[in-house]
PDB file of C-alpha atoms in Angstrom:
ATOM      1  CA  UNK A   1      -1.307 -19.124  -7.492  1.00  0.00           C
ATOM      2  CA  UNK A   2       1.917 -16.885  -8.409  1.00  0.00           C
ATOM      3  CA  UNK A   3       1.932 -13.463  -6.962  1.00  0.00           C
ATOM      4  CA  UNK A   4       1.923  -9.986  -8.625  1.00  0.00           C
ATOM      5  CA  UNK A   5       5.220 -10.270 -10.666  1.00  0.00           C
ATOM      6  CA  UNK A   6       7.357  -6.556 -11.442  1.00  0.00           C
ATOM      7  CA  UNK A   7       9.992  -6.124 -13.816  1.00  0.00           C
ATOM      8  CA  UNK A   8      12.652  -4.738 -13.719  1.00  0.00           C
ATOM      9  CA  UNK A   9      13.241  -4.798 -10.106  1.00  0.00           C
ATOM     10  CA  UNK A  10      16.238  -2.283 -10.062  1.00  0.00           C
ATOM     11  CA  UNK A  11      16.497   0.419 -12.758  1.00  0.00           C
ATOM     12  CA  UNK A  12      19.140   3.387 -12.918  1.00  0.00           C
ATOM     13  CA  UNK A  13      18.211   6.064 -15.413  1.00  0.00           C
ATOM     14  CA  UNK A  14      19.654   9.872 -15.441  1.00  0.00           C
ATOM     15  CA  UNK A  15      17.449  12.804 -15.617  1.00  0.00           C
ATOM     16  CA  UNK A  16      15.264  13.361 -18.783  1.00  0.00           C
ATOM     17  CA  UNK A  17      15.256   9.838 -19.601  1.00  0.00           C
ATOM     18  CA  UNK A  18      11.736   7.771 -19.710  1.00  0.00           C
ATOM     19  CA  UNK A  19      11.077   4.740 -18.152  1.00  0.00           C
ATOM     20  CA  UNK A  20       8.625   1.938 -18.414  1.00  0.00           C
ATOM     21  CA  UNK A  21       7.716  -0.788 -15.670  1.00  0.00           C
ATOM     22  CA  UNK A  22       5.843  -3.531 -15.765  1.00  0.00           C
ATOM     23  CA  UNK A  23       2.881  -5.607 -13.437  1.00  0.00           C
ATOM     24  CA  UNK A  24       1.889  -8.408 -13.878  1.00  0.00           C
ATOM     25  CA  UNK A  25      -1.011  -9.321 -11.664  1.00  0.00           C
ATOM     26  CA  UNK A  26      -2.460 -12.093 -10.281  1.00  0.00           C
ATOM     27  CA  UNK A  27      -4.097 -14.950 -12.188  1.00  0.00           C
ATOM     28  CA  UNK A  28      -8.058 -13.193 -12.263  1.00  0.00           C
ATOM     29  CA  UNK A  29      -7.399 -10.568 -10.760  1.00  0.00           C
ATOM     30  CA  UNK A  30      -8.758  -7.671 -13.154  1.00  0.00           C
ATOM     31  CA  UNK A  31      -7.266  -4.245 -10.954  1.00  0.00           C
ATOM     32  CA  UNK A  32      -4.376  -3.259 -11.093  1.00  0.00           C
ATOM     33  CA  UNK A  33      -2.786   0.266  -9.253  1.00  0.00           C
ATOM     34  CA  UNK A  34       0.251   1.890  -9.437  1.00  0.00           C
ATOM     35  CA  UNK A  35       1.754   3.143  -5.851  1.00  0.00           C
ATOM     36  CA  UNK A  36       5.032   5.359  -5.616  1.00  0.00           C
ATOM     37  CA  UNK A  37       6.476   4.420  -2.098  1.00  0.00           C
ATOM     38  CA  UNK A  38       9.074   7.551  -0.579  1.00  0.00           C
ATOM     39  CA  UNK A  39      10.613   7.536   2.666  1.00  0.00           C
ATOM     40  CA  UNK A  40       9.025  11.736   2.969  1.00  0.00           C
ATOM     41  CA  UNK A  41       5.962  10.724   1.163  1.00  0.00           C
ATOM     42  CA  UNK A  42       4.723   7.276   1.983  1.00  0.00           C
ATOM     43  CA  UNK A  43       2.580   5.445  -0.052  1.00  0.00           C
ATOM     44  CA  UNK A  44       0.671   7.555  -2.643  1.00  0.00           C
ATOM     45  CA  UNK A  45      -1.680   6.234  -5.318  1.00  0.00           C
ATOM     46  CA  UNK A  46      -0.802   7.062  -8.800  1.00  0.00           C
ATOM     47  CA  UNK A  47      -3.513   5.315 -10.578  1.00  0.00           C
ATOM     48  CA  UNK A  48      -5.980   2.270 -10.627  1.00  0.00           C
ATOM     49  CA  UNK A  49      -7.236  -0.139 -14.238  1.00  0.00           C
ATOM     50  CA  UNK A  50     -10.192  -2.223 -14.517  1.00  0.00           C
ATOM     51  CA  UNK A  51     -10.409  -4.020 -17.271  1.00  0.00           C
ATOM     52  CA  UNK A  52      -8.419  -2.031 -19.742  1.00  0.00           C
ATOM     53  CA  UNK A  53      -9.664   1.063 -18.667  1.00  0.00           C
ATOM     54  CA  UNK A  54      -8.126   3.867 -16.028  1.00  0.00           C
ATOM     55  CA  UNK A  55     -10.838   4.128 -13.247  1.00  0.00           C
ATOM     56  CA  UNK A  56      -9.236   6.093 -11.284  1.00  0.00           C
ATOM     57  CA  UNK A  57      -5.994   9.060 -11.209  1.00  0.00           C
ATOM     58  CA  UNK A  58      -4.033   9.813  -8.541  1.00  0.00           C
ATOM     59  CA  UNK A  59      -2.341  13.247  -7.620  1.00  0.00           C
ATOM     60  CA  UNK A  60       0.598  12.984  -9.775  1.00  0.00           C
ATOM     61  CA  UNK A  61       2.057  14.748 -13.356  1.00  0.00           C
ATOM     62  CA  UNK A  62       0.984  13.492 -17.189  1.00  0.00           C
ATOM     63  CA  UNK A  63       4.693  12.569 -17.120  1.00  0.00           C
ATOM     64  CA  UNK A  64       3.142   9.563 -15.265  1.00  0.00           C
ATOM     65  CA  UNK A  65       1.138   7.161 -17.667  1.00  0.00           C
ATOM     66  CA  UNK A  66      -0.082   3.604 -17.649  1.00  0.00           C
ATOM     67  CA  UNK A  67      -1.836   1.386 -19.193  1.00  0.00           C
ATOM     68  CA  UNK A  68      -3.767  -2.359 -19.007  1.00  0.00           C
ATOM     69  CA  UNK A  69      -3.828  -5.044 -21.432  1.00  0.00           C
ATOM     70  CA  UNK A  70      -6.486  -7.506 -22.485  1.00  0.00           C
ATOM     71  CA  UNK A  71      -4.650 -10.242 -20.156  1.00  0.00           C
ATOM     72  CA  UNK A  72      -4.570  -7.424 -17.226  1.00  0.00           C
ATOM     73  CA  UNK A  73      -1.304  -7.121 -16.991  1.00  0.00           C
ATOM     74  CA  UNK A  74       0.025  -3.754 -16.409  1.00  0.00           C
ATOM     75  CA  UNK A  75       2.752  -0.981 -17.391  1.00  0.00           C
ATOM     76  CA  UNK A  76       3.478   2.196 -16.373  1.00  0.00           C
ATOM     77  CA  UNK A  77       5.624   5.241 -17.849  1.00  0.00           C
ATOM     78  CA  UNK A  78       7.662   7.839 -16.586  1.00  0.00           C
ATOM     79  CA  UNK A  79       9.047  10.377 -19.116  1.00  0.00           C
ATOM     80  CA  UNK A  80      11.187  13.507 -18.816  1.00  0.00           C
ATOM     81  CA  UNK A  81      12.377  11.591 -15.218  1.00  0.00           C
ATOM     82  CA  UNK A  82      13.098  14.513 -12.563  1.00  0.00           C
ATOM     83  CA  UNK A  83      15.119  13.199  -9.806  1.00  0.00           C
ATOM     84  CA  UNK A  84      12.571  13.354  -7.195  1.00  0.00           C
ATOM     85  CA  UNK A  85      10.838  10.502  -9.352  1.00  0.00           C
ATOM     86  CA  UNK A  86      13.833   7.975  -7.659  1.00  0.00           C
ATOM     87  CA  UNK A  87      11.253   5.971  -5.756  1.00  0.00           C
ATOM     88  CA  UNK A  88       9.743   2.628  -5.115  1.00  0.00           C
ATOM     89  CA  UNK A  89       7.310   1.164  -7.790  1.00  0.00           C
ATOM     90  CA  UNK A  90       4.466  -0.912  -6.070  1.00  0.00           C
ATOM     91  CA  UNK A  91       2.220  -2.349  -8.177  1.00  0.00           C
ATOM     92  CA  UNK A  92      -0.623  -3.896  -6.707  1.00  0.00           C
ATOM     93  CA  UNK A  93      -3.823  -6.026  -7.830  1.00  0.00           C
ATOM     94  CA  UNK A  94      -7.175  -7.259  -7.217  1.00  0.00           C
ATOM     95  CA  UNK A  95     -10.411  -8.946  -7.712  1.00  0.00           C
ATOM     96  CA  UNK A  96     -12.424  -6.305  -8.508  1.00  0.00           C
ATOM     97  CA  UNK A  97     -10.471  -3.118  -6.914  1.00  0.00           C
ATOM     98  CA  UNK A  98      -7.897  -1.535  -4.420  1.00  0.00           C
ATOM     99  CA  UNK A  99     -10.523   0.758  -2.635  1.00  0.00           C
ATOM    100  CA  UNK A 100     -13.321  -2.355  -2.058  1.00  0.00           C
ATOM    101  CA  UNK A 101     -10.958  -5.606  -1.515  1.00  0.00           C
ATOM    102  CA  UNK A 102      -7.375  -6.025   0.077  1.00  0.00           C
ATOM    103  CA  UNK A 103      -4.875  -5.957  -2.706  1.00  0.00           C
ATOM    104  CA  UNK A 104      -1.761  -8.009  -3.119  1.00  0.00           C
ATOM    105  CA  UNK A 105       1.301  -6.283  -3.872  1.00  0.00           C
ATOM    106  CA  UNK A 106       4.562  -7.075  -6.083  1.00  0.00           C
ATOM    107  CA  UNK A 107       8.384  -6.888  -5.275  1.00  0.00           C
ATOM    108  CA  UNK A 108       8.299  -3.646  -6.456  1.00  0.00           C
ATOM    109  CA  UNK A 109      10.314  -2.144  -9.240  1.00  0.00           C
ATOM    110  CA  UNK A 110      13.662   0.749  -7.072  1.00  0.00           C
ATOM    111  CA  UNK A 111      14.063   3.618  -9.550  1.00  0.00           C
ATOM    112  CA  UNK A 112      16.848   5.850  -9.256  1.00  0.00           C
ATOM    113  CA  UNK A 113      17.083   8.791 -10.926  1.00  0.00           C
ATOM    114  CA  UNK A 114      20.432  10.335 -11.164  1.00  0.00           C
TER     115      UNK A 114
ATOM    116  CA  UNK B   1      -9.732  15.250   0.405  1.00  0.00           C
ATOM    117  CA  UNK B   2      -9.762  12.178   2.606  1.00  0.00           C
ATOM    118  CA  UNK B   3      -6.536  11.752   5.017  1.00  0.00           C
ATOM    119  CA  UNK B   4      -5.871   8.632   7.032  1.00  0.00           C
ATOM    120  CA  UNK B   5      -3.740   9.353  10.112  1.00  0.00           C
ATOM    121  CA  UNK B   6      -1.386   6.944  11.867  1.00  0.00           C
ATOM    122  CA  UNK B   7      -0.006   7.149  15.237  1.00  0.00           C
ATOM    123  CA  UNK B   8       2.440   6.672  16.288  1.00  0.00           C
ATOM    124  CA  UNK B   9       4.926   7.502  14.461  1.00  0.00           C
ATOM    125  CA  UNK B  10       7.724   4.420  15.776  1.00  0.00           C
ATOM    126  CA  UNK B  11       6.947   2.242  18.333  1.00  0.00           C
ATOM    127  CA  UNK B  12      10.494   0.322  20.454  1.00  0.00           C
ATOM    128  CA  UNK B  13       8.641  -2.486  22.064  1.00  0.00           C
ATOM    129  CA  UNK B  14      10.429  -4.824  24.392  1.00  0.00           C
ATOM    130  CA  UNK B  15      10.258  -8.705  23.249  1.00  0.00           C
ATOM    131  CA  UNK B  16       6.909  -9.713  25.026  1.00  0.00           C
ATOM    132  CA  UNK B  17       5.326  -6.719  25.486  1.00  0.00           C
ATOM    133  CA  UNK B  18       1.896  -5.681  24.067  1.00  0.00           C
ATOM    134  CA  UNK B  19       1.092  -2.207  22.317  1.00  0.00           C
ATOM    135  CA  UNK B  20      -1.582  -0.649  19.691  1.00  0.00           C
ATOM    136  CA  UNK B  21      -1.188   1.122  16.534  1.00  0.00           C
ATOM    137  CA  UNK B  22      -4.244   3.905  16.098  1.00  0.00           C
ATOM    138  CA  UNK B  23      -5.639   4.831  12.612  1.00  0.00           C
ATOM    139  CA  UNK B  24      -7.892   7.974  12.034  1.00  0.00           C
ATOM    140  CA  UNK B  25      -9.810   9.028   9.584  1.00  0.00           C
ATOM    141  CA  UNK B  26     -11.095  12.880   8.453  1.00  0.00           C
ATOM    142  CA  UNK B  27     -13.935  10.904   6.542  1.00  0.00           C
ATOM    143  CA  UNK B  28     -16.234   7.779   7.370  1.00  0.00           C
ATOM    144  CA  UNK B  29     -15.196   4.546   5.725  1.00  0.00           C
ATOM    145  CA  UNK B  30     -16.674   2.393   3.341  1.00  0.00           C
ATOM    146  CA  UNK B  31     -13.865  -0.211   4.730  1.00  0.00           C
ATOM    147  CA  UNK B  32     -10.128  -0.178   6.510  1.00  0.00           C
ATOM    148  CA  UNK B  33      -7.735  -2.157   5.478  1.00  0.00           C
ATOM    149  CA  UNK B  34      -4.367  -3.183   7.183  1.00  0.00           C
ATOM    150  CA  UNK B  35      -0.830  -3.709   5.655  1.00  0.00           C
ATOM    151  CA  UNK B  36       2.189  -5.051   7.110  1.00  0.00           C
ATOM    152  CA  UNK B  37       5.546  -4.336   5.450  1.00  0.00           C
ATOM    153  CA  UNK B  38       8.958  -5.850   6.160  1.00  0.00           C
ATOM    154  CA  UNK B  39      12.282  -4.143   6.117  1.00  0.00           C
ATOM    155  CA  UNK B  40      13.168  -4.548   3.030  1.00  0.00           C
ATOM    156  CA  UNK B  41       9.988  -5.661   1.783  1.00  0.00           C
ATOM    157  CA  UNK B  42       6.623  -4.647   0.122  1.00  0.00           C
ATOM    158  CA  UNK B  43       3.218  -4.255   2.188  1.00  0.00           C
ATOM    159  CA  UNK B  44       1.385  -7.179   2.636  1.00  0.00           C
ATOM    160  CA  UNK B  45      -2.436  -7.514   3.025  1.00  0.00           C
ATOM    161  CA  UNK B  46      -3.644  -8.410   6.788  1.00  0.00           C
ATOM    162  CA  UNK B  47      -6.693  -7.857   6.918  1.00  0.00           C
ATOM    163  CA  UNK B  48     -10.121  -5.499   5.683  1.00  0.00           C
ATOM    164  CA  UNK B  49     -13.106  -4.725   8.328  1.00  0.00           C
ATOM    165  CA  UNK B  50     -16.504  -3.198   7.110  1.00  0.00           C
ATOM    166  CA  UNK B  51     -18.740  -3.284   9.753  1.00  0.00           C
ATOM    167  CA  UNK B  52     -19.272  -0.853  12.470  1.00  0.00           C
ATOM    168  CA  UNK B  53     -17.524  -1.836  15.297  1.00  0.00           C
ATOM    169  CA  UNK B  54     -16.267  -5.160  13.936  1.00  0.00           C
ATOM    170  CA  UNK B  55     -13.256  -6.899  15.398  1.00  0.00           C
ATOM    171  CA  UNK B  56     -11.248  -9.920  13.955  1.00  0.00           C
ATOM    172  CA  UNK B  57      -8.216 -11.487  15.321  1.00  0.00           C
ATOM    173  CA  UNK B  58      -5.267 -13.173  13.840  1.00  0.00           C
ATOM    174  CA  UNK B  59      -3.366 -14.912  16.280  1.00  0.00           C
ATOM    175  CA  UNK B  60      -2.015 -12.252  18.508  1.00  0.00           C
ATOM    176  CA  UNK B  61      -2.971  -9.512  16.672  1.00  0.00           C
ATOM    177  CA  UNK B  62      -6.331  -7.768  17.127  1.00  0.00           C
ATOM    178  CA  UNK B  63      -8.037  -5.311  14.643  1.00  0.00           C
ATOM    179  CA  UNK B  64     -10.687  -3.231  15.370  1.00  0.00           C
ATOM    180  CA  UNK B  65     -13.299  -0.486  13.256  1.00  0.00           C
ATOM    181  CA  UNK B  66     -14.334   2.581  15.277  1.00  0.00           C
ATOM    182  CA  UNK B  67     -18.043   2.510  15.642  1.00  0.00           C
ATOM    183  CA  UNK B  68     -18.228   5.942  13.499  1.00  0.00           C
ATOM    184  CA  UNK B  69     -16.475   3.985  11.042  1.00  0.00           C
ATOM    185  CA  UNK B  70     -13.853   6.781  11.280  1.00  0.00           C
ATOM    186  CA  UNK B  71     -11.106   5.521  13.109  1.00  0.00           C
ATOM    187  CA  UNK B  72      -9.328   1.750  13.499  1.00  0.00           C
ATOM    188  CA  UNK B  73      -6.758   0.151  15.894  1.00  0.00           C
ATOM    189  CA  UNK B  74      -4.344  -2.591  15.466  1.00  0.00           C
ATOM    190  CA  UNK B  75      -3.595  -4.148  18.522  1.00  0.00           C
ATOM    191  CA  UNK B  76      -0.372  -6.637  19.417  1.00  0.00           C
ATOM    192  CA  UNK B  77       0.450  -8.837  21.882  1.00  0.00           C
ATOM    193  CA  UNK B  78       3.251 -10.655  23.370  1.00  0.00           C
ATOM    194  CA  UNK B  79       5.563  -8.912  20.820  1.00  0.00           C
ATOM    195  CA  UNK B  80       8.101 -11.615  19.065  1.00  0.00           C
ATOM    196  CA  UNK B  81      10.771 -10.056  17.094  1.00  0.00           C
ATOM    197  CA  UNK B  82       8.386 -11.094  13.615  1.00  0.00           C
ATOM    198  CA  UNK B  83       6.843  -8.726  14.072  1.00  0.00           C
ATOM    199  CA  UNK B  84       9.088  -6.279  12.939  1.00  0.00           C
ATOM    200  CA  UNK B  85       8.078  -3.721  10.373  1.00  0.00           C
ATOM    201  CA  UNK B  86       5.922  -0.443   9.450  1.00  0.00           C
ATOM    202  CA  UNK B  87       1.627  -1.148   9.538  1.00  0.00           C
ATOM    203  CA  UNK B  88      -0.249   0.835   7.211  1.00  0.00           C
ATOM    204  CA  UNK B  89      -3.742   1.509   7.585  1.00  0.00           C
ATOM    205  CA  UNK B  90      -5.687   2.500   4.276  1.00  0.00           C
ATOM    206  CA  UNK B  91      -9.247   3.385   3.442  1.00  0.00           C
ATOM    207  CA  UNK B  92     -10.760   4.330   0.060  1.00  0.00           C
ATOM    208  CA  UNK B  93     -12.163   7.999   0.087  1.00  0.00           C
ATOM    209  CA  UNK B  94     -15.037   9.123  -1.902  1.00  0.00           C
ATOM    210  CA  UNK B  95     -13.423   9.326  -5.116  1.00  0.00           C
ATOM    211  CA  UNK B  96     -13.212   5.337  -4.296  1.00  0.00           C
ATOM    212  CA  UNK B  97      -8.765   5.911  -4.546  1.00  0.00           C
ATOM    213  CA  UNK B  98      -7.125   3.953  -1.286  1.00  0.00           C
ATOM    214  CA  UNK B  99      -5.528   6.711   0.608  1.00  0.00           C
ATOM    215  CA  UNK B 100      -2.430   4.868   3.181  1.00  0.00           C
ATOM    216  CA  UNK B 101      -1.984   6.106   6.312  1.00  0.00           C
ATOM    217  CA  UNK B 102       2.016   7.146   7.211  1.00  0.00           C
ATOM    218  CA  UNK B 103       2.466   4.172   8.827  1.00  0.00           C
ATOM    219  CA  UNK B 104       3.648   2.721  12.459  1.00  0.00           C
ATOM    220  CA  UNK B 105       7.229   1.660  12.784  1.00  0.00           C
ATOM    221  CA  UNK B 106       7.976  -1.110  14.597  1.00  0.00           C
ATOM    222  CA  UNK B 107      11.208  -2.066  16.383  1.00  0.00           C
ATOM    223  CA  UNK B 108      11.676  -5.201  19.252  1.00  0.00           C
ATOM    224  CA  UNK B 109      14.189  -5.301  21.902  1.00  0.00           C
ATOM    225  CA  UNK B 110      15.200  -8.763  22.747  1.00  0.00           C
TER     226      UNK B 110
END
């Protein structure tokens, strides 16, 4: 099977912009989450989808947004960019969720926010 | 909420040499789950352990789930210079999200 796929994998935007990226998971594989990955902040969840819906939020602003389509493949949006948002974009999917199964991670979309 | 702690930090091994990477958490766990990621790279799944006091090996490394369920160990061997890169630990909290621990380091002299 092809792994989780991300595009763009390098993306330059300047402050205020929006941006979107997007997953796209693993053949069957219905979950999909969103991970921002900082050298101070590690790996912290921004949100998981099941099946179309959001089951679950992480800790971050409504400037972060995503969404799943009927084929489970996934975006995510970033508007008003700040530039602490310069990160890396994981994106990450599985069977039937991140918290109960091991999930299998993409390439990872490196947004810099000048 | 639900914090997974790593240490250490960084670990320099020498080329040969064994050491263990310790994972706590401030909750019990449904599960643990280890990640390895390469310089460079993105975190790849190792491994998950439910049970109680479960251990699995691959190869030479060994995993192991505290008895509590709180706390987890990752355990190396005979360190070859693949084995390079940061191990996350992660376990879902209550809310069911996957919190990641900061992560060990890993460096090999030659």
């Amino acid at each position: 099977k092809a792994g989780v796929t991300q595009t763009p994998r390098y993306l330059i935007k300047t402050r205020g912009q929006q941006v979107t990226l997007s997953c796209s998971p693993i053949s069957g594989h219905r979950s999909v989450s969103w991970y921002q990955q900082t050298p101070g902040q590690g790996l912290q969840f921004l949100f998981e989808y099941f099946s179309e819906t959001q089951r679950n939020k992480g800790n971050f602003p409504g400037r972060f947004s995503g969404r799943q389509f009927s084929n489970s493949r996934s975006e995510m949006n970033v508007s008003t960019l700040e530039l602490g948002d310069s990160a890396l974009y994981l994106c990450a999917s599985s069977l039937s969720g991140g918290s109960g199964s091991g999930q299998f991670f993409g390439p990872g979309t490196r947004l810099t926010v000048l | 909420g639900q914090q997974v702690m790593q240490i250490p930090q960084y670990q320099h091994v020498q080329e040969g040499e064994d050491f263990t990477t310790y994972c706590n958490s401030s909750t019990t766990l449904s599960n643990i789950q280890w990640y390895k990621q390469r310089p460079g790279g993105h975190p790849v799944f190792l491994i998950q352990l439910v049970k109680s006091g479960e251990v699995k090996k691959q190869k030479r490394l060994t995993f192991q789930f505290g008895e509590a369920k709180k706390n987890s160990s990752l355990h190396i061997t005979a360190t070859q210079t693949t084995d390079v890169g940061t191990y996350f630990c992660a376990g879902p909290g209550n809310d069911y999200k996957l919190s990641f621990g900061a992560g060990t380091t890993v460096t090999v002299r030659a």
